[in-house]
XYZ file of C-alpha atoms in Angstrom:
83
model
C -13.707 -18.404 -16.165
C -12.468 -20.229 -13.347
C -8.570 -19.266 -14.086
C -9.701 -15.639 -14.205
C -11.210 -15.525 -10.926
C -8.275 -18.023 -9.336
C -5.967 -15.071 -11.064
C -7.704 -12.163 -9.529
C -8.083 -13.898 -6.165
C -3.738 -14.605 -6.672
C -3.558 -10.840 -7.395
C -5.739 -9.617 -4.688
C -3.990 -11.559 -1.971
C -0.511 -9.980 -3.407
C -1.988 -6.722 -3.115
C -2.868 -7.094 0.429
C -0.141 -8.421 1.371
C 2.327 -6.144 -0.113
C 2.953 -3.611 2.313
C 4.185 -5.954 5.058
C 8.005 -5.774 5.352
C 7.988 -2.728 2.064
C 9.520 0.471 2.299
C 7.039 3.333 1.702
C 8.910 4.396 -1.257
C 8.032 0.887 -2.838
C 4.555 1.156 -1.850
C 4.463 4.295 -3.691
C 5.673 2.722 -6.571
C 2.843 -0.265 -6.410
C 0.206 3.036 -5.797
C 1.427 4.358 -8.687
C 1.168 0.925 -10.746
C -2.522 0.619 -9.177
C -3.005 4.028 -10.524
C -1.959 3.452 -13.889
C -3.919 0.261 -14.140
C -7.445 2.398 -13.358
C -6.664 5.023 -15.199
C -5.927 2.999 -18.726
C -8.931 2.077 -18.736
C -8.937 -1.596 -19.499
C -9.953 -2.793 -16.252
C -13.556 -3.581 -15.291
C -15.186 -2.111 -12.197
C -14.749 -5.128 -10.052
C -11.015 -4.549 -10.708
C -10.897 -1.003 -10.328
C -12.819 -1.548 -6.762
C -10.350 -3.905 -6.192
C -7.148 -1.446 -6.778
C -9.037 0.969 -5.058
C -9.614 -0.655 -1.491
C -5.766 -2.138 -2.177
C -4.584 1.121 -2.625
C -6.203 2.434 0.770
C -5.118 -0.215 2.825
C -1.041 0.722 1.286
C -2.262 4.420 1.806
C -2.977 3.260 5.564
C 0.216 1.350 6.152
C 2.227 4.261 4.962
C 0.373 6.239 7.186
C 1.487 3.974 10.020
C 4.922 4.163 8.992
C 5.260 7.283 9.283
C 3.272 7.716 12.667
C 6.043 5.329 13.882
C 9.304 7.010 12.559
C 7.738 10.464 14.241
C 7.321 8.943 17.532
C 10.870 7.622 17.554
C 11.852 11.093 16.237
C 9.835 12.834 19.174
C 11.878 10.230 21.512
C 15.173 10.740 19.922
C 14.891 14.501 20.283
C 13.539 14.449 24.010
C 16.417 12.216 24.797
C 18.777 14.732 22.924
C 17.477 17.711 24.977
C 17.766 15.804 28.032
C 21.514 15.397 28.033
């Protein structure tokens, strides 16, 4: 019991910490894993929870990414126009 909790707790803290320093293309690809693992059904609730909120908080990050590379964009392109 104890090595199964100690294991989730290893595999939570990977799943929050994943996103730092990934491209969003590889955080797709750990959605998609997340995915797969709810949707095979062998995972209790707990765990499903688990992917779930994981899966937001990568959902999130991407979002930031992206909010990021469009500002740049929006001050690459007023520099652009400037000149």
């Amino acid at each position: 019991m104890a090595d199964k909790k100690k294991e989730e707790l290893t595999e939570e803290k990977r799943e929050e910490g994943l996103e730092a320093g990934k491209t969003i293309e590889e955080t797709f690809e750990r959605l998609e894993e997340l995915l797969n693992k709810m949707e095979d059904g062998n995972c209790s609730l707990e765990e499903s929870f688990r992917y779930y909120e994981a899966g937001i908080k990568m959902i999130r990050s991407c979002y930031e990414k992206i909010d990021e590379v469009e500002k740049k964009l929006i001050v690459l392109n007023e520099e652009d126009m400037e000149q």
